[in-house]
Coordinates of C-alpha atoms and ligand atoms in Angstrom, one line a residue:
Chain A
X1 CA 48.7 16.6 3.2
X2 CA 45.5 15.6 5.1
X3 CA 46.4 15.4 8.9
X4 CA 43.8 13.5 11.1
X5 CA 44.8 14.1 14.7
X6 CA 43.2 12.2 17.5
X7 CA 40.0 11.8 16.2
X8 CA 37.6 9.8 18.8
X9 CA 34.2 9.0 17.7
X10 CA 31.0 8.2 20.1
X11 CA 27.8 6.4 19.6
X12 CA 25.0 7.7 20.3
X13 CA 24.3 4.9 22.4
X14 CA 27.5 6.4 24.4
X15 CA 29.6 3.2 23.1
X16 CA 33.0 4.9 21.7
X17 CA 33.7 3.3 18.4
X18 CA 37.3 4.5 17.5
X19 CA 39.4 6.7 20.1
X20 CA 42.4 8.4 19.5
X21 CA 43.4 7.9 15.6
X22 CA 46.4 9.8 14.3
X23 CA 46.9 9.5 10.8
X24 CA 48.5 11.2 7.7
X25 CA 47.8 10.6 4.0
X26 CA 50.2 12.7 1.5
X27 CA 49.2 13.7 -2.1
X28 CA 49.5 10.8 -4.3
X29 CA 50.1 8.3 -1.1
X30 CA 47.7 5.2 -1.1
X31 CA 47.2 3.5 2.0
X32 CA 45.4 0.8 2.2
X33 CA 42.8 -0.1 5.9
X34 CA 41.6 -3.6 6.8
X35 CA 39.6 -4.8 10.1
X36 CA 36.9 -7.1 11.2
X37 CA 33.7 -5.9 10.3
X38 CA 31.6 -3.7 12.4
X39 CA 34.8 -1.9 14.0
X40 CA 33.8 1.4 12.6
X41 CA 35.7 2.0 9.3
X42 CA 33.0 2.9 7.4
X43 CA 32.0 5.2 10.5
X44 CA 35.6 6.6 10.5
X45 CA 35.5 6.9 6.8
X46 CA 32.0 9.1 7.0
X47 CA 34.0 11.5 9.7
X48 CA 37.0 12.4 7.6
X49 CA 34.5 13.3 4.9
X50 CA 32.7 15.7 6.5
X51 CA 29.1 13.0 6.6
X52 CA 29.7 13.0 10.5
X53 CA 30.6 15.0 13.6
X54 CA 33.8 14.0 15.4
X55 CA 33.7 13.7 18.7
X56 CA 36.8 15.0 19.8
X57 CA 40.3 15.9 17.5
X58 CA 41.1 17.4 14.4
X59 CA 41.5 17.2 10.8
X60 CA 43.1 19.7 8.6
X61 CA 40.7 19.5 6.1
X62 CA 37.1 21.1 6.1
X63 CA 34.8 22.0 3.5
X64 CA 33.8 25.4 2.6
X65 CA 30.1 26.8 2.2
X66 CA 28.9 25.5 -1.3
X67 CA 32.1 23.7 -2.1
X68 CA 32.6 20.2 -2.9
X69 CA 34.6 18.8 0.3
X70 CA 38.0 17.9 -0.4
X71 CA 38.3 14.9 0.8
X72 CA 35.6 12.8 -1.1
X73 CA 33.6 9.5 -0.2
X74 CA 33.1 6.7 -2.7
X75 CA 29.9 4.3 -1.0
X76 CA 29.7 0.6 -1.3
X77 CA 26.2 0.7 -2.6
X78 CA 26.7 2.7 -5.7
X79 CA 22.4 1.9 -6.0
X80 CA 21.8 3.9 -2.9
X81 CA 24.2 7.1 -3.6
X82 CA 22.3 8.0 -6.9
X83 CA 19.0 9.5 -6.9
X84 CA 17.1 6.8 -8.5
X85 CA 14.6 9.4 -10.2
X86 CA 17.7 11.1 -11.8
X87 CA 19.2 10.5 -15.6
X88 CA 22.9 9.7 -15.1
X89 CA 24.0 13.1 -16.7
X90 CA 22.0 15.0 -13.8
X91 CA 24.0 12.7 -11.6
X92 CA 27.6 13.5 -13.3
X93 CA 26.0 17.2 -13.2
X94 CA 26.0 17.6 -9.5
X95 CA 29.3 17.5 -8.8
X96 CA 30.2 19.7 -11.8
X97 CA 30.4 20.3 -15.6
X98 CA 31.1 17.2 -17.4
X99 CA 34.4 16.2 -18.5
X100 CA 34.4 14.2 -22.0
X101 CA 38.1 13.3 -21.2
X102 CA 37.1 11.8 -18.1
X103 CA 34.1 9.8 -19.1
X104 CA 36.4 8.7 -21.5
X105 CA 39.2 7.1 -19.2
X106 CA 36.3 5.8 -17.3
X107 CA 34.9 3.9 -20.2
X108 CA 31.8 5.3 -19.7
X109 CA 29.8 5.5 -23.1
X110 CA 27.8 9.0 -23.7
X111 CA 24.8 7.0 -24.2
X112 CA 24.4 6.0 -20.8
X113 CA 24.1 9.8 -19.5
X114 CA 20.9 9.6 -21.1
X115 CA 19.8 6.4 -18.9
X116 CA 18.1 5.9 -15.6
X117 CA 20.3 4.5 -13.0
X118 CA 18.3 1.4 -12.8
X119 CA 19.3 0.8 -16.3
X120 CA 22.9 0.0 -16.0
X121 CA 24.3 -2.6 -13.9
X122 CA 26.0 -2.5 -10.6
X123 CA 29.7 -2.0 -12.1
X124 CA 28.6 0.4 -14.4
X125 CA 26.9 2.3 -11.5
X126 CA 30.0 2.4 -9.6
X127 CA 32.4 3.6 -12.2
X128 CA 29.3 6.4 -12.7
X129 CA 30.1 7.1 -8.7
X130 CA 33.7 7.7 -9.4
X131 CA 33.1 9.7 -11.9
X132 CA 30.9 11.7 -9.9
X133 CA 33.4 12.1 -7.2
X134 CA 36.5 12.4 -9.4
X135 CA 34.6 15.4 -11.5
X136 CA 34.6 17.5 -8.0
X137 CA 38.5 17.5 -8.5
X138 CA 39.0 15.8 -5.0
X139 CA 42.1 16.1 -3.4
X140 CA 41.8 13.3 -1.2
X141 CA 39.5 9.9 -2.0
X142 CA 38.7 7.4 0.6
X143 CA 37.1 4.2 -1.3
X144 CA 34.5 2.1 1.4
X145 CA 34.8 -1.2 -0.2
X146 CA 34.2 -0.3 -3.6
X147 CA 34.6 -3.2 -5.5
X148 CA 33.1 -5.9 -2.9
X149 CA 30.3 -6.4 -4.8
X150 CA 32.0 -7.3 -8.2
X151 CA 33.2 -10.5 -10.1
X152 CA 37.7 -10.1 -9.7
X153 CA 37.7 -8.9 -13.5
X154 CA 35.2 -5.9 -13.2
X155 CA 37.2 -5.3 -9.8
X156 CA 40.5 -5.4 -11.8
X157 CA 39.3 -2.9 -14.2
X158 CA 37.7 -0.8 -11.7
X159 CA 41.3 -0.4 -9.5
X160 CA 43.3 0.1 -12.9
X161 CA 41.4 3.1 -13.8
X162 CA 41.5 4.4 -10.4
X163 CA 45.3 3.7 -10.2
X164 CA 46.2 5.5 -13.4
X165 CA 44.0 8.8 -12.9
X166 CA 45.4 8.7 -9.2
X167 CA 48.7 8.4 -9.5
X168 CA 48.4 11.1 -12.7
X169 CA 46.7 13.5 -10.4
X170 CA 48.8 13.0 -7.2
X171 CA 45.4 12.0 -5.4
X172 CA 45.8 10.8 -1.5
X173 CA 43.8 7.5 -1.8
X174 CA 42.7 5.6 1.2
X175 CA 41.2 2.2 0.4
X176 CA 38.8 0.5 2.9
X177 CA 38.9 -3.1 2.5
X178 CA 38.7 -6.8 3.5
X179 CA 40.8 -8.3 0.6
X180 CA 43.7 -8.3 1.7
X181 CA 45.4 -9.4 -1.9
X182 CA 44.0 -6.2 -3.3
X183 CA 45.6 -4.2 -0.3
X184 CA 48.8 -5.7 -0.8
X185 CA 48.7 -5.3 -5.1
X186 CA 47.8 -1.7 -4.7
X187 CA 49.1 -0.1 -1.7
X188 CA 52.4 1.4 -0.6
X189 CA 51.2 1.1 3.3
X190 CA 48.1 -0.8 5.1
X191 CA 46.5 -0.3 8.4
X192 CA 45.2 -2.6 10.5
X193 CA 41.6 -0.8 12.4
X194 CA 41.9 -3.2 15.3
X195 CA 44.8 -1.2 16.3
X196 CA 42.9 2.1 16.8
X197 CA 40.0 -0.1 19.1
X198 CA 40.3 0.1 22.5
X199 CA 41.5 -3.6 22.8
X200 CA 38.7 -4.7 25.5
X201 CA 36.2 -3.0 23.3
X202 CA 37.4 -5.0 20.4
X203 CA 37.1 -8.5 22.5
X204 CA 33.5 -7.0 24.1
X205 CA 32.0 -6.5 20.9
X206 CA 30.7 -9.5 19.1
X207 CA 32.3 -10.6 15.9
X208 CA 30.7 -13.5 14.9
X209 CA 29.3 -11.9 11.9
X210 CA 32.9 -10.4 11.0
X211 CA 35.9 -12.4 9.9
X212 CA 39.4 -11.4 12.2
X213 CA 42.1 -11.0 9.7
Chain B
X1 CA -0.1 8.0 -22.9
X2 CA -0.8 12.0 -23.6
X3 CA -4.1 11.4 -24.4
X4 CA -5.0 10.0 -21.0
X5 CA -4.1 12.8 -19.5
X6 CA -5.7 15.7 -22.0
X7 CA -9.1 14.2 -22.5
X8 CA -10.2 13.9 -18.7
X9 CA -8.5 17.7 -18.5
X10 CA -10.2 18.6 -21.2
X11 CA -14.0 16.9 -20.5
X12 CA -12.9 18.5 -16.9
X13 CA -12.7 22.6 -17.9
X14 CA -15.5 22.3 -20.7
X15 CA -17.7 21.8 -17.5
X16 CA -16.2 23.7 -15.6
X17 CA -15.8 26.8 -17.9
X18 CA -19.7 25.9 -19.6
X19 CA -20.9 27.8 -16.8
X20 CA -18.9 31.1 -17.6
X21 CA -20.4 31.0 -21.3
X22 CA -24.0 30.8 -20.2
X23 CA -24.4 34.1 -18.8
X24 CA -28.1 34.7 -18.7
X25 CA -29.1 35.0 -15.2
X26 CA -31.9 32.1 -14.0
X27 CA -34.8 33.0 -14.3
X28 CA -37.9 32.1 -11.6
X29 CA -41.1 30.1 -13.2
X30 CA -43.2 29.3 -11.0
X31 CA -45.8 27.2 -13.2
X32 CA -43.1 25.3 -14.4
X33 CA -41.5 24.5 -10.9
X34 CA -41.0 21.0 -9.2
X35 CA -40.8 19.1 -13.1
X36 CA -39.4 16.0 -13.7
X37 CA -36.2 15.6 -15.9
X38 CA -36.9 16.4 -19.5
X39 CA -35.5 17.4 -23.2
X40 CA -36.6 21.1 -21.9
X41 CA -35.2 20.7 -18.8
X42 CA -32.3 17.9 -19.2
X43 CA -31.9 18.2 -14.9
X44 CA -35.4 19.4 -14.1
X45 CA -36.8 21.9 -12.2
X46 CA -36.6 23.0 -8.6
X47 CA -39.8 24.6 -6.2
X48 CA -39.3 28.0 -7.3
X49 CA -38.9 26.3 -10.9
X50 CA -35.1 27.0 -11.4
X51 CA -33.5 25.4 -14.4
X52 CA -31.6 22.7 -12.2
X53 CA -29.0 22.3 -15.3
X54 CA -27.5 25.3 -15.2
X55 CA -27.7 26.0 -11.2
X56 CA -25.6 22.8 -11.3
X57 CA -23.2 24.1 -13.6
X58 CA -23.3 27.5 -11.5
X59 CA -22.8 25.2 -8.4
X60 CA -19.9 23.1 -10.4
X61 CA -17.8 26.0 -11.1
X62 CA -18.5 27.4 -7.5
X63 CA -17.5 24.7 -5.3
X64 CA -14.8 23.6 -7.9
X65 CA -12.3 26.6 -7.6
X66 CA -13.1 26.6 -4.1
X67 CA -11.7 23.5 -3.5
X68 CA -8.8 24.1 -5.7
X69 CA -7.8 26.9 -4.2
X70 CA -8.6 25.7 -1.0
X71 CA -6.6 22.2 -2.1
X72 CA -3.4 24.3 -3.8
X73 CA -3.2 26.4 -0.5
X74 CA -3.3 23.7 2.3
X75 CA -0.7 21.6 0.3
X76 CA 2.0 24.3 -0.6
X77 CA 2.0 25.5 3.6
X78 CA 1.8 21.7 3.9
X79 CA 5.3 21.6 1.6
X80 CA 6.7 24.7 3.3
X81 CA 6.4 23.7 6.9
X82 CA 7.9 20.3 6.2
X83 CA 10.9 21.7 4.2
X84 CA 11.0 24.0 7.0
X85 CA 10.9 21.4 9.3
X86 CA 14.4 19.3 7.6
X87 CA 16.0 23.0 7.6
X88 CA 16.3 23.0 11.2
X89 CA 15.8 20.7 14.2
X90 CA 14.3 23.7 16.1
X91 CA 11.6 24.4 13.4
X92 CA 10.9 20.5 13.0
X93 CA 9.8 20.0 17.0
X94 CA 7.4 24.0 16.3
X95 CA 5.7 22.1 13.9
X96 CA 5.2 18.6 15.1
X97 CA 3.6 20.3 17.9
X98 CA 1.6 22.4 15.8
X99 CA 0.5 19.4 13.8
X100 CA -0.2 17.6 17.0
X101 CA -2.4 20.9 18.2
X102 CA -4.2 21.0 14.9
X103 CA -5.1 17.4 14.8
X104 CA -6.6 17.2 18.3
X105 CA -8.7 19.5 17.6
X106 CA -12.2 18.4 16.4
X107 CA -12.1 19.5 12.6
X108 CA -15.1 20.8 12.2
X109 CA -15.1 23.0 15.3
X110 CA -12.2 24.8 14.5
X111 CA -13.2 25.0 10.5
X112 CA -16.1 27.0 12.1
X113 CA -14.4 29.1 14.1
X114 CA -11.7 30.5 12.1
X115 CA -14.7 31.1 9.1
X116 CA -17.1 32.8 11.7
X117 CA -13.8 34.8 13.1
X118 CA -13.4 35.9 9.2
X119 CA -16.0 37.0 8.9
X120 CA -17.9 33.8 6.4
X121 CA -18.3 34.3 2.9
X122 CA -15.5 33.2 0.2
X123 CA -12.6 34.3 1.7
X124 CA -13.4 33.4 5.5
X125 CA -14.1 29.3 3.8
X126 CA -11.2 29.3 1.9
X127 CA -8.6 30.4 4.6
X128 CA -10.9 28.0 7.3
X129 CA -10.4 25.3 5.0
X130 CA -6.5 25.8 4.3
X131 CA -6.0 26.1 8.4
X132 CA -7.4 23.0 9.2
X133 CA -6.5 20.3 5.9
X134 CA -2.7 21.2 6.0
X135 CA -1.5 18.7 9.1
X136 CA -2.7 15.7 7.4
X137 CA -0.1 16.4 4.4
X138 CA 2.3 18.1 6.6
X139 CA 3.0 15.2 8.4
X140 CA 2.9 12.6 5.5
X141 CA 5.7 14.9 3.5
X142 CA 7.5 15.3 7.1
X143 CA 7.7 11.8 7.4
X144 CA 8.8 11.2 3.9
X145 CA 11.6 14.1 4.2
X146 CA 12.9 12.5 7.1
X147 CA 13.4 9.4 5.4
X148 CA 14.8 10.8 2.8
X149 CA 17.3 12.6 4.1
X150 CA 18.9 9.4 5.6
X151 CA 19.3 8.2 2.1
X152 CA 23.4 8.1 0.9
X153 CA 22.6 10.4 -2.2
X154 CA 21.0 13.5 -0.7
X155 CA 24.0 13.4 2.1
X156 CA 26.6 13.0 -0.8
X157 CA 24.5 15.6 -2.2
X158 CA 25.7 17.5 0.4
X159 CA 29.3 16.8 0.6
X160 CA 29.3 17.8 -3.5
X161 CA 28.9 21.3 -2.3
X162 CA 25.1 22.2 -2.8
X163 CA 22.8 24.0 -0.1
X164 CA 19.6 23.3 1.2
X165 CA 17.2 24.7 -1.3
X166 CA 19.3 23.6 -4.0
X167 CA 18.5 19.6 -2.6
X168 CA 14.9 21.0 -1.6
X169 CA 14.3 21.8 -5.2
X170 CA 15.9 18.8 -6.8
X171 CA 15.8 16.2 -4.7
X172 CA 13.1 17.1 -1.7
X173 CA 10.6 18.1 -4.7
X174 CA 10.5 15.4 -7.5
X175 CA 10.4 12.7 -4.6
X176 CA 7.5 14.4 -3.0
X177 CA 5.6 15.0 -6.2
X178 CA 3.6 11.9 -5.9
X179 CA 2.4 13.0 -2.3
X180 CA 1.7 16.4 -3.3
X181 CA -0.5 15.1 -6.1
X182 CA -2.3 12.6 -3.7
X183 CA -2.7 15.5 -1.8
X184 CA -3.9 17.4 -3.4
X185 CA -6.3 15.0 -5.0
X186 CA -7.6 14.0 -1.5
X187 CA -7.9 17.5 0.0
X188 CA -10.0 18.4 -3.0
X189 CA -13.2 16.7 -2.4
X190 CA -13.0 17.1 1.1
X191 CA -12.7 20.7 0.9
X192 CA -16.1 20.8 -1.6
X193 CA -17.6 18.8 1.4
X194 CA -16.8 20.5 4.3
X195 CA -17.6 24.1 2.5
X196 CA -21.0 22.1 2.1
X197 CA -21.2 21.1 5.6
X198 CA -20.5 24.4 6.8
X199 CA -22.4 26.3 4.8
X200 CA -25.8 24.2 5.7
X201 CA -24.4 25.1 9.3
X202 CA -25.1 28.6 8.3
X203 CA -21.3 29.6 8.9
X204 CA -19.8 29.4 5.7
X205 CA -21.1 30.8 1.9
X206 CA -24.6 32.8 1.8
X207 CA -27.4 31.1 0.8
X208 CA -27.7 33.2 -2.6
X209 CA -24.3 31.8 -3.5
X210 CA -24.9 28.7 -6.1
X211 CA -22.4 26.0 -4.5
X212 CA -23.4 22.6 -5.0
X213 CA -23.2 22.1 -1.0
X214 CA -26.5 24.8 -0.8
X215 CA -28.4 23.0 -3.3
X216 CA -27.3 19.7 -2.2
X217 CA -28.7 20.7 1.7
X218 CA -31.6 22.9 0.1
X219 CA -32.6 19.9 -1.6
X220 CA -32.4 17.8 1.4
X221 CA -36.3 19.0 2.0
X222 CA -38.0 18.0 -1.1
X223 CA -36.0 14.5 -1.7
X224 CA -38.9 12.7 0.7
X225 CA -41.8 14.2 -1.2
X226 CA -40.0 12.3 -3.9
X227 CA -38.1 14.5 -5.9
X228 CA -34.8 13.0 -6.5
X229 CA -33.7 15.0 -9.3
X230 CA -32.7 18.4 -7.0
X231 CA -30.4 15.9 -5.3
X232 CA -29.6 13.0 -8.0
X233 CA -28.2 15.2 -10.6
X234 CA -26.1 17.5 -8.9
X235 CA -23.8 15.3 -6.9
X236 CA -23.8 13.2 -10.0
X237 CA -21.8 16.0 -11.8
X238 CA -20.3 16.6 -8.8
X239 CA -18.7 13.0 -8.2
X240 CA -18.2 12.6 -12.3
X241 CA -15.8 16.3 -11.9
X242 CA -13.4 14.6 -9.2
X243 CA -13.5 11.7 -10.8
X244 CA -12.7 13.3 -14.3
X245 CA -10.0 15.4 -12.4
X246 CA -8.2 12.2 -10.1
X247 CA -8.2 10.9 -14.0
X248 CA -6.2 13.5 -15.2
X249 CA -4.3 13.7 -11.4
X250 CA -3.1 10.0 -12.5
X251 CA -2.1 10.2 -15.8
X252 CA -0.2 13.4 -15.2
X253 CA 1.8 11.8 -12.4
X254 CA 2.7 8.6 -15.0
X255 CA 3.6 11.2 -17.6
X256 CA 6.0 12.8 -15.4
X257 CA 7.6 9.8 -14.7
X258 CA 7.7 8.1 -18.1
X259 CA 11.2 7.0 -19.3
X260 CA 12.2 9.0 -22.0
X261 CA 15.8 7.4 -22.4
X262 CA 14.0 3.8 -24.4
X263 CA 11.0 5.7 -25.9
X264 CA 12.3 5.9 -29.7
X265 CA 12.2 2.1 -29.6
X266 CA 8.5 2.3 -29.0
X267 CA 7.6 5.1 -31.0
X268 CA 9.1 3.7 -33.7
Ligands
LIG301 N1 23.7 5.0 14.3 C1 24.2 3.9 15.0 N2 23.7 3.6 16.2 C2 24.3 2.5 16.9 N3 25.3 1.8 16.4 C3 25.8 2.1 15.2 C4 25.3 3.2 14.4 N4 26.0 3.3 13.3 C5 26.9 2.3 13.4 N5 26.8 1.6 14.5 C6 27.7 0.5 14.9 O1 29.0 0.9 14.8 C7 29.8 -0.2 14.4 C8 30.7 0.2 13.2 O2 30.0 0.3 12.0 P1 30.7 0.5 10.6 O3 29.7 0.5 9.6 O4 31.6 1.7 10.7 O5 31.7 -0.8 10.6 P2 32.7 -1.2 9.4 O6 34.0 -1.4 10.1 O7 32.6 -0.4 8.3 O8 32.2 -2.7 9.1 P3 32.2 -3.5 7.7 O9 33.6 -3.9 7.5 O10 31.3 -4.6 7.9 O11 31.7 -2.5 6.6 C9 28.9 -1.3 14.1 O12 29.1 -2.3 15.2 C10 27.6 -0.8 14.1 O13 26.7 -1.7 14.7
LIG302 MG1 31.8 -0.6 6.2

């Protein structure tokens, strides 16, 4: 079970972003989390996974020294989180020794290992990225708006794949996102982030560029 | 595409190895001195009647492993103080002020210094030469590394489980390839220059050595009585070896970047 435990997080700008979150995800549980933009989910997201220092509070898991952490990340930008100079089977490669069976689920053809990540298209990029962080043998997976950037079928086909290998694997899954259909197709439980905002904070901070769901 | 890059290597260590081959030592002849280029004497002659060809090609291979050595030094410290820089923030401020020192201090002054301190000769132009070119590329690849590691995949890189050298070596290294080469490729010529500077300042190689920096200041002299062979010539061959080597520089850094995954469909 991952157990985050009053977990506060602080700008450097000395504005606190989140203060205070409690929050349990169980082996195969999928939660879903929703929240105007710019409230720190993302920020929150890069905590739990080890990409940031909390400020204050626990969480019962921590990487060890030269292990895949067990709680992984999947980015939004699936063109940012691959090194653009890499083939794709370097890529799969870093996070550990390929697994035919997987690629396989994933629909991801052999011959694109051989490619340049430029070469495929966004989709095809992401489903490389969950490979990548499904071949660590995660324990937990928090997905940051993984399918924002795709057309409702791709994003269909993305989420069923997910689902089955989740649910097969008792994964934790923790899905970040603003479609609130989605949320409420694929999860047993969703969150609203304004909650965990300090509620003057929230009104402070300008969300013109954000929709308030 | 592979022959871009082996001819201008190729052309580059005939000229440069030529000099190793022709091992007869050159001879004085003084009747024959101060002649005009001709079949006999393809470069012409000097005042003490010197074969002009091969002190060139003496000169060549000289000042040319000078200044790669001098150029393959300065850029790996240049490498290792920015990786050690991105190891640890304590390391990163040490040298930005070392860079800082470095670059406030007149070149040319402390080139001197630290060759006269050595001692002059080879060795003390060599080491002069890597102290003072390595804060220019230190704190391009700095820069770059700092970028760099803001990018998502080097910190997922991370979070997969591998250490710092591990990303150093595969991706700190291929993305800094094109800055080493560039570089290197700039540090090159400038190293051949200063060693010439320095050495017509009296504090760098002896006068007996052949580098194309003594013959180019020797010749400095005799250019206004008009003979512009001792000067033409030389730092003709000179410019034509970088050239012939930023040739090669560029084509090697396209062939390591070619995209292997669509090539059958080209070749055929
Ligand atoms: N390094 C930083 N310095 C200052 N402010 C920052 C920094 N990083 C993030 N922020 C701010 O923190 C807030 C939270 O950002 P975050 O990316 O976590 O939001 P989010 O909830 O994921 O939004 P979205 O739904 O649009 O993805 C934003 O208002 C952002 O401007
Ligand atoms: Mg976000």
């Amino acid at each position: 079970m991952l157990e985050v435990a009053n977990l506060s997080y602080t700008l450097p700008n000395q504005t606190t972003l989140f203060d205070d979150i409690s929050l349990t995800l169980d082996e195969g549980e999928i939660i879903g989390l929703s929240g105007a933009s710019g409230l720190g989910k993302t920020t929150f997201a890069k905590v739990i996974t080890g990409y940031l220092p909390a400020q204050s509070g626990e969480i019962n898991c921590k990487s060890l020294k030269n292990k895949p952490h067990p709680v992984q990340l999947i980015w939004q930008h699936p063109e940012q989180s691959v090194n653009p100079k890499w083939r794709l089977q370097k890529v799969l490669e870093e996070a550990g020794d390929i697994n035919k069976h997987l690629l396989n689920q994933l629909n991801i053809p052999f011959e694109w290992l051989q490619r340049y990540p430029h070469q495929l298209s966004g989709g095809q990029l992401q489903r490389i990225c969950i490979a990548r962080c499904l071949l660590t043998n995660p324990s937990y997976i928090i997905a940051d708006e993984i399918t924002t950037m795709l057309d409702p079928i791709a994003q269909a086909e993305i989420w069923q794949l997910i689902m089955e290998y989740v649910q097969k694997n008792k994964i934790g899954l923790l899905i970040i996102s603003h479609d609130h259909p989605l949320l409420e197709n694929l999860c047993e439980k969703i969150l609203d982030f304004t909650q965990f905002v300090k509620p003057f904070e929230g009104l402070s901070r300008n969300n013109d560029e954000g929709v308030r769901t | 595409m592979k022959k871009n890059m082996l001819i201008p290597l190729f052309l580059f260590l005939v000229f440069y190895l030529l000099s190793f081959v022709i091992n007869d030592t050159i001879r004085l002849d003084l009747i024959g001195k101060n002649q005009a280029p001709s079949l006999s004497h393809l470069f012409g002659t000097d005042w003490l009647g010197r074969d002009m060809l091969l002190r060139t090609l003496k000169g060549i291979q000289l000042s040319i492993t000078l200044g790669i050595v001098t150029a393959l030094l300065s850029t790996c410290l240049g490498l290792l103080l920015s990786l050690l820089a991105t190891f640890n923030p304590l390391f990163d401020k040490l040298v930005a002020w070392l860079i800082d020192l470095f670059l406030s201090l007149p070149h040319l002054v402390t080139l001197i210094l630290i060759s006269f301190v050595l001692g002059g000769g080879f060795k003390g132009v060599v080491i002069g030469l890597m102290l003072t070119h390595w804060p220019a590329i230190t704190r391009v690849l700095r820069a770059e590394l700092l970028q760099l590691q803001t990018m998502p995949y080097v910190q997922i890189s991370k979070q997969l489980g591998k250490g710092f050298w591990w990303r150093a070596r595969h991706h700190f290294l291929p993305h800094l390839f094109p800055q080493l080469m560039v570089g290197f490729t700039l540090i090159f010529p400038h190293a051949i220059l200063h060693e010439a500077s320095i050495t017509f300042l009296g504090f760098g190689l002896s006068a007996e050595q052949p580098a194309i920096g003594i013959i180019l200041s020797e010749s400095m002299q005799y250019l206004s009585s008009g003979m512009w062979w001792l000067a033409f010539f030389p730092g003709l061959t000179l410019l034509m070896m970088i050239i012939l080597f930023q040739c090669f520089a560029k084509a090697f850094k396209h062939y390591l970047e070619r995209d292997r995954s669509y090539g059958h469909y080209f070749n055929g």
